[in-house]
């Protein structure tokens, strides 16, 4: 059965087939793959890696797949970490658990809860799908020791994932994750995973089901971030036409509740995408970064004459927005454009109300546009850069909260993740949906569309343009190709690109600017443009980010096209 496999894969297959902890159905599934050595190799050539964000992988049997066994093993390691962190504190440590609409998400969430219970940790579990940002909020709101969310964000349907959170409600940063990883690696067999059955866990009070009051607290807290609530409730919310698609995910109920809570009453839902669907059957990808995801929303928007279309990804931590240009055509805003609009709206309204703090701070990542930073600095806010991943923004927020050095105003990533307010430590598409709708309604009352406001921002702050290219390279060979490409760019940096001299190479694997070490390369050009290469932490991709600032939009578009064409020619070679 394993003659054509690598030594590592062969050994892993043998262990699974001989392990009495593995159920017979799983063993039969593996035996049925005996004539598919390539499939077995991919399932077993390594253990599914627990990165700084947790696990993410294809669902199925195998050490390099996400399943109840890999989830249980990860939870056993996390349980030990929780118990170590809890130390001698009084009471029982607790972990809040949420899940999205994907295949096996409820089962994996319950499995994690029962393993925690087996380790004497109270699992507080949502009974049905909830957004990732609500998990982050609930960890803080309930004073829990940690959190787990079962989701693969906007990955294809065959994926699922497992993310862990600290007591601050943020995803684990590298030093925390390294401890958890070391504990997971010490779980030498699935028999070492401690687990109670559901009935016993409930009877001992170690499995607690969360309810309506926990949902209500989240909705109220998000709604309180509104900066023009009275105006929305009295007039603006009735006249502003919104089309919303949850893309078959967790956002449907909370987004609609928050919009209604603040006063938006003209909200139209894309019926075909309203209900949870693990196959995401109406879209190629449930990703609000992509225009195709809004095909049905655009149809509804055209029919009703919508002012704004919004969509959230399956776990409702990313929000995409679609506006109309002067020709009446739908335009999907980039994450950078939506971020710039929200920063300008939020900070200008706080200033107008006399509520803009003198020590305000905006946090963004190193691959996010400088346009939002320029706007923030215009309003006197200090801008901080972090590595890619909202966990780093959350970590910075916690630093501000503990030291009082700055007042957090807004944080965002180019990948459609935003947060205003201090209630969570992860990006929140529920809040972003509220904020972009509120901005749209406010400017509509002034006779402007969000598209027109964006053009005004370009004129005032500069013609910034950004672009993201990615290449998917799956499996063992793909991983090797990605590593080889990064090594080539690192050891052979270009001297000039697109007619511009490379003035600086920032290799973040060395730990620049006090940031953790990460496999990221950023090249600064003499005209202020830059591009950045980064392997994805959640998908088998290498991502390449580009940013320019031109004299006009046409000039900026020409610059970024020339830059991306030249860089990608080498990446693809």
Short mmCIF file of C-alpha atoms in Angstrom, two decimals, residues 38-358:
data_model
loop_
_atom_site.label_atom_id
_atom_site.label_comp_id
_atom_site.label_asym_id
_atom_site.label_seq_id
_atom_site.Cartn_x
_atom_site.Cartn_y
_atom_site.Cartn_z
CA UNK A 38 -0.31 10.81 -4.94
CA UNK A 39 -3.42 11.46 -2.86
CA UNK A 40 -2.03 9.50 0.08
CA UNK A 41 1.29 11.33 -0.19
CA UNK A 42 -0.44 14.70 -0.02
CA UNK A 43 -2.55 13.61 2.96
CA UNK A 44 0.37 12.19 4.95
CA UNK A 45 3.71 13.72 3.87
CA UNK A 46 3.54 16.05 6.89
CA UNK A 47 1.32 17.04 9.80
CA UNK A 48 -1.11 19.87 9.11
CA UNK A 49 0.84 22.86 10.31
CA UNK A 50 -0.39 24.93 13.22
CA UNK A 51 0.69 28.41 12.16
CA UNK A 52 0.40 31.66 14.08
CA UNK A 53 -3.32 31.72 13.22
CA UNK A 54 -4.03 28.04 13.88
CA UNK A 55 -4.93 25.27 11.43
CA UNK A 56 -6.34 25.58 7.93
CA UNK A 57 -6.58 22.77 5.41
CA UNK A 58 -8.64 20.48 3.24
CA UNK A 59 -11.23 18.38 5.10
CA UNK A 60 -10.53 14.65 5.14
CA UNK A 61 -8.68 11.80 6.80
CA UNK A 62 -4.93 12.19 7.16
CA UNK A 63 -2.24 13.96 9.15
CA UNK A 64 -2.16 16.81 6.58
CA UNK A 65 -5.93 17.26 6.64
CA UNK A 66 -8.36 18.87 9.03
CA UNK A 67 -10.55 16.31 10.79
CA UNK A 68 -11.76 15.48 14.30
CA UNK A 69 -8.40 13.94 15.16
CA UNK A 70 -6.22 16.87 14.08
CA UNK A 71 -8.71 19.24 15.75
CA UNK A 72 -8.61 17.15 18.93
CA UNK A 73 -4.82 17.05 18.99
CA UNK A 74 -4.59 20.82 18.46
CA UNK A 75 -7.14 21.39 21.23
CA UNK A 76 -5.19 19.16 23.62
CA UNK A 77 -2.11 21.34 23.05
CA UNK A 78 -4.16 24.53 23.43
CA UNK A 79 -5.72 23.16 26.64
CA UNK A 80 -2.30 22.68 28.17
CA UNK A 81 -1.39 26.24 27.17
CA UNK A 82 -4.62 27.57 28.72
CA UNK A 83 -3.95 25.73 31.97
CA UNK A 84 -0.40 27.07 32.06
CA UNK A 85 -1.58 30.63 31.43
CA UNK A 86 -4.37 30.34 33.97
CA UNK A 87 -1.82 29.37 36.58
CA UNK A 88 -3.02 29.74 40.13
CA UNK A 89 -5.95 32.04 39.29
CA UNK A 90 -9.17 31.31 41.10
CA UNK A 91 -12.01 29.52 39.36
CA UNK A 92 -12.11 27.31 36.30
CA UNK A 93 -10.53 28.62 33.09
CA UNK A 94 -12.94 28.98 30.17
CA UNK A 95 -12.78 29.11 26.37
CA UNK A 96 -15.47 30.54 24.08
CA UNK A 97 -16.06 28.58 20.85
CA UNK A 98 -17.82 29.70 17.65
CA UNK A 99 -18.11 28.26 14.16
CA UNK A 100 -19.16 29.21 10.63
CA UNK A 101 -21.33 27.52 7.97
CA UNK A 102 -18.72 25.14 6.51
CA UNK A 103 -18.77 21.36 6.29
CA UNK A 104 -18.16 19.81 9.73
CA UNK A 105 -17.86 23.19 11.47
CA UNK A 106 -20.45 22.27 14.17
CA UNK A 107 -18.83 18.86 14.67
CA UNK A 108 -15.30 20.29 14.97
CA UNK A 109 -16.54 22.98 17.39
CA UNK A 110 -18.17 20.36 19.61
CA UNK A 111 -15.07 18.15 19.44
CA UNK A 112 -12.91 21.05 20.62
CA UNK A 113 -15.38 21.74 23.44
CA UNK A 114 -15.33 18.12 24.64
CA UNK A 115 -11.52 17.98 24.62
CA UNK A 116 -11.38 21.19 26.66
CA UNK A 117 -13.92 19.69 29.07
CA UNK A 118 -11.74 16.59 29.32
CA UNK A 119 -8.95 18.86 30.53
CA UNK A 120 -11.12 20.55 33.15
CA UNK A 121 -11.67 23.73 31.12
CA UNK A 122 -15.17 25.15 30.70
CA UNK A 123 -16.17 25.38 27.04
CA UNK A 124 -18.72 28.11 26.27
CA UNK A 125 -20.15 27.11 22.92
CA UNK A 126 -22.48 28.97 20.56
CA UNK A 127 -25.29 26.60 19.49
CA UNK A 128 -25.20 27.68 15.83
CA UNK A 129 -23.06 29.68 13.44
CA UNK A 130 -21.70 33.05 14.63
CA UNK A 131 -19.27 35.59 13.12
CA UNK A 132 -15.59 35.45 14.02
CA UNK A 133 -15.65 39.03 15.41
CA UNK A 134 -18.42 38.03 17.81
CA UNK A 135 -16.10 35.32 19.14
CA UNK A 136 -13.40 37.94 19.71
CA UNK A 137 -15.90 40.22 21.46
CA UNK A 138 -17.33 37.39 23.59
CA UNK A 139 -13.92 36.29 24.88
CA UNK A 140 -13.46 39.81 26.26
CA UNK A 141 -17.08 40.35 27.31
CA UNK A 142 -17.30 37.04 29.21
CA UNK A 143 -13.83 37.32 30.73
CA UNK A 144 -12.76 34.02 29.17
CA UNK A 145 -9.22 32.66 29.19
CA UNK A 146 -9.22 32.06 25.43
CA UNK A 147 -11.26 31.38 22.32
CA UNK A 148 -11.57 29.04 19.35
CA UNK A 149 -13.36 29.63 16.06
CA UNK A 150 -13.90 26.96 13.42
CA UNK A 151 -13.69 28.64 10.01
CA UNK A 152 -11.69 28.77 6.81
CA UNK A 153 -12.77 32.34 6.05
CA UNK A 154 -13.21 32.72 2.27
CA UNK A 155 -11.33 29.55 1.22
CA UNK A 156 -13.05 27.10 -1.20
CA UNK A 157 -15.72 24.71 0.17
CA UNK A 158 -13.36 21.76 0.67
CA UNK A 159 -11.44 23.70 3.37
CA UNK A 160 -12.01 24.29 7.05
CA UNK A 161 -9.89 25.83 9.77
CA UNK A 162 -9.28 26.26 13.48
CA UNK A 163 -8.19 29.60 14.95
CA UNK A 164 -7.28 30.22 18.58
CA UNK A 165 -7.52 33.41 20.61
CA UNK A 166 -5.94 34.70 23.79
CA UNK A 167 -7.68 36.28 26.78
CA UNK A 168 -7.56 39.70 25.09
CA UNK A 169 -9.73 38.36 22.26
CA UNK A 170 -6.90 38.46 19.72
CA UNK A 171 -5.47 35.69 17.59
CA UNK A 172 -2.26 34.31 19.02
CA UNK A 173 0.86 36.25 18.09
CA UNK A 174 4.06 34.29 17.30
CA UNK A 175 5.49 33.91 20.81
CA UNK A 176 2.11 32.64 22.09
CA UNK A 177 1.60 30.38 19.07
CA UNK A 178 5.06 28.86 19.45
CA UNK A 179 4.18 27.69 22.96
CA UNK A 180 0.92 26.14 21.75
CA UNK A 181 2.75 24.46 18.85
CA UNK A 182 5.30 22.96 21.24
CA UNK A 183 2.50 21.50 23.37
CA UNK A 184 0.71 20.10 20.30
CA UNK A 185 3.94 18.44 19.17
CA UNK A 186 4.19 16.76 22.57
CA UNK A 187 0.82 15.03 22.03
CA UNK A 188 2.41 11.81 20.74
CA UNK A 189 -0.79 9.92 19.99
CA UNK A 190 -4.50 10.51 19.60
CA UNK A 191 -5.00 8.33 22.68
CA UNK A 192 -3.30 11.10 24.67
CA UNK A 193 -6.14 13.49 23.84
CA UNK A 194 -8.37 13.82 26.91
CA UNK A 195 -12.07 14.00 26.11
CA UNK A 196 -15.45 13.82 27.84
CA UNK A 197 -18.65 12.80 26.11
CA UNK A 198 -21.26 15.53 25.72
CA UNK A 199 -23.62 14.34 28.44
CA UNK A 200 -20.87 14.16 31.06
CA UNK A 201 -19.41 17.52 30.03
CA UNK A 202 -22.82 19.19 30.38
CA UNK A 203 -23.53 17.46 33.69
CA UNK A 204 -20.23 18.70 35.14
CA UNK A 205 -20.86 22.26 33.92
CA UNK A 206 -17.84 22.06 31.61
CA UNK A 207 -19.96 22.51 28.46
CA UNK A 208 -22.09 25.65 28.58
CA UNK A 209 -24.31 26.78 25.71
CA UNK A 210 -24.37 30.52 25.00
CA UNK A 211 -27.64 32.27 24.14
CA UNK A 212 -29.63 35.31 23.11
CA UNK A 213 -28.20 37.65 25.72
CA UNK A 214 -24.70 37.06 24.35
CA UNK A 215 -25.90 37.96 20.83
CA UNK A 216 -27.69 41.06 22.09
CA UNK A 217 -24.58 42.32 23.87
CA UNK A 218 -22.55 42.06 20.66
CA UNK A 219 -25.17 43.87 18.55
CA UNK A 220 -25.53 46.71 21.08
CA UNK A 221 -21.78 47.16 21.34
CA UNK A 222 -21.24 47.32 17.56
CA UNK A 223 -24.15 49.74 17.13
CA UNK A 224 -22.63 52.04 19.74
CA UNK A 225 -19.65 52.70 17.41
CA UNK A 226 -21.98 54.70 15.12
CA UNK A 227 -21.01 58.38 14.97
CA UNK A 228 -24.24 59.69 13.36
CA UNK A 229 -26.86 57.48 14.92
CA UNK A 230 -29.46 60.17 15.52
CA UNK A 231 -29.36 61.37 11.91
CA UNK A 232 -29.50 57.83 10.55
CA UNK A 233 -32.48 56.95 12.72
CA UNK A 234 -34.42 60.14 11.96
CA UNK A 235 -34.03 60.51 8.19
CA UNK A 236 -30.90 59.20 6.48
CA UNK A 237 -31.50 55.50 7.17
CA UNK A 238 -34.86 55.48 5.42
CA UNK A 239 -33.70 57.00 2.15
CA UNK A 240 -30.46 55.04 1.69
CA UNK A 241 -30.99 51.85 -0.34
CA UNK A 242 -28.70 48.97 0.62
CA UNK A 243 -28.30 45.55 -0.98
CA UNK A 244 -26.61 43.00 1.28
CA UNK A 245 -25.33 39.50 0.61
CA UNK A 246 -23.96 37.28 3.40
CA UNK A 247 -22.57 34.91 0.71
CA UNK A 248 -24.12 31.90 2.50
CA UNK A 249 -22.20 32.67 5.70
CA UNK A 250 -22.58 33.91 9.26
CA UNK A 251 -23.25 37.59 8.58
CA UNK A 252 -26.94 37.40 7.65
CA UNK A 253 -28.52 37.89 11.08
CA UNK A 254 -25.96 40.14 12.84
CA UNK A 255 -25.42 42.54 9.91
CA UNK A 256 -29.14 43.00 9.42
CA UNK A 257 -29.69 43.41 13.17
CA UNK A 258 -27.00 46.07 13.53
CA UNK A 259 -28.22 48.05 10.50
CA UNK A 260 -31.77 47.94 11.87
CA UNK A 261 -30.58 48.86 15.37
CA UNK A 262 -28.97 52.06 14.08
CA UNK A 263 -31.89 52.98 11.82
CA UNK A 264 -31.32 51.60 8.32
CA UNK A 265 -34.72 50.36 7.15
CA UNK A 266 -34.20 50.15 3.36
CA UNK A 267 -32.09 46.97 3.31
CA UNK A 268 -32.57 44.35 0.60
CA UNK A 269 -31.10 40.85 0.97
CA UNK A 270 -29.88 38.72 -1.92
CA UNK A 271 -32.34 35.87 -1.37
CA UNK A 272 -30.30 33.21 -3.20
CA UNK A 273 -27.33 33.83 -0.87
CA UNK A 274 -29.20 34.47 2.38
CA UNK A 275 -29.12 31.00 3.94
CA UNK A 276 -26.00 29.12 5.10
CA UNK A 277 -24.62 26.79 2.43
CA UNK A 278 -21.38 24.90 2.98
CA UNK A 279 -20.94 24.51 -0.79
CA UNK A 280 -21.35 28.27 -1.46
CA UNK A 281 -23.26 27.07 -4.47
CA UNK A 282 -24.03 30.44 -6.09
CA UNK A 283 -20.42 31.66 -6.30
CA UNK A 284 -17.05 30.39 -7.51
CA UNK A 285 -15.54 31.76 -4.30
CA UNK A 286 -17.31 33.28 -1.25
CA UNK A 287 -14.86 36.18 -1.28
CA UNK A 288 -16.13 39.79 -1.17
CA UNK A 289 -12.81 40.90 -2.66
CA UNK A 290 -13.93 39.49 -6.02
CA UNK A 291 -16.43 41.09 -8.40
CA UNK A 292 -17.97 37.73 -9.30
CA UNK A 293 -19.20 37.30 -5.72
CA UNK A 294 -21.46 40.34 -6.26
CA UNK A 295 -23.10 39.17 -9.52
CA UNK A 296 -26.49 38.48 -7.89
CA UNK A 297 -26.24 41.56 -5.65
CA UNK A 298 -25.65 43.74 -8.71
CA UNK A 299 -28.77 42.35 -10.33
CA UNK A 300 -30.84 43.26 -7.26
CA UNK A 301 -29.08 46.61 -7.01
CA UNK A 302 -29.94 47.45 -10.60
CA UNK A 303 -33.58 46.50 -10.09
CA UNK A 304 -34.10 48.67 -7.00
CA UNK A 305 -31.71 51.53 -7.79
CA UNK A 306 -29.45 50.75 -4.81
CA UNK A 307 -27.09 53.33 -3.35
CA UNK A 308 -24.64 50.71 -2.04
CA UNK A 309 -24.02 46.98 -2.23
CA UNK A 310 -22.22 45.20 0.61
CA UNK A 311 -21.12 41.60 1.10
CA UNK A 312 -19.45 39.67 3.92
CA UNK A 313 -17.36 36.51 3.75
CA UNK A 314 -18.45 33.22 5.41
CA UNK A 315 -17.21 34.08 8.92
CA UNK A 316 -18.14 37.78 8.55
CA UNK A 317 -14.77 39.27 9.33
CA UNK A 318 -14.23 40.76 5.84
CA UNK A 319 -16.55 43.21 4.10
CA UNK A 320 -16.61 44.26 0.45
CA UNK A 321 -18.52 47.25 -0.95
CA UNK A 322 -19.79 48.10 -4.44
CA UNK A 323 -20.67 51.63 -5.56
CA UNK A 324 -21.81 53.26 -8.80
CA UNK A 325 -19.55 55.57 -10.81
CA UNK A 326 -20.69 58.63 -12.76
CA UNK A 327 -21.71 56.41 -15.69
CA UNK A 328 -23.98 54.37 -13.43
CA UNK A 329 -21.73 51.31 -13.60
CA UNK A 330 -21.04 49.16 -10.55
CA UNK A 331 -17.48 49.45 -9.21
CA UNK A 332 -16.10 47.09 -6.54
CA UNK A 333 -14.08 49.13 -4.08
CA UNK A 334 -10.71 47.72 -3.10
CA UNK A 335 -9.96 47.11 0.55
CA UNK A 336 -7.67 50.13 0.49
CA UNK A 337 -10.37 52.35 -1.02
CA UNK A 338 -13.04 51.30 1.46
CA UNK A 339 -10.54 51.78 4.28
CA UNK A 340 -9.67 55.29 3.10
CA UNK A 341 -13.36 56.24 2.89
CA UNK A 342 -14.10 54.92 6.38
CA UNK A 343 -11.05 56.60 7.92
CA UNK A 344 -11.99 59.94 6.35
CA UNK A 345 -15.64 59.65 7.39
CA UNK A 346 -14.91 58.51 10.94
CA UNK A 347 -12.16 61.03 11.70
CA UNK A 348 -13.92 63.98 10.04
CA UNK A 349 -17.10 63.27 12.02
CA UNK A 350 -15.21 62.92 15.29
CA UNK A 351 -13.44 66.21 14.58
CA UNK A 352 -16.69 67.96 13.71
CA UNK A 353 -18.24 66.73 16.96
CA UNK A 354 -15.18 67.81 18.96
CA UNK A 355 -14.47 64.19 19.91
CA UNK A 356 -11.23 63.58 18.01
CA UNK A 357 -8.58 62.75 20.64
CA UNK A 358 -5.19 64.43 20.51
#
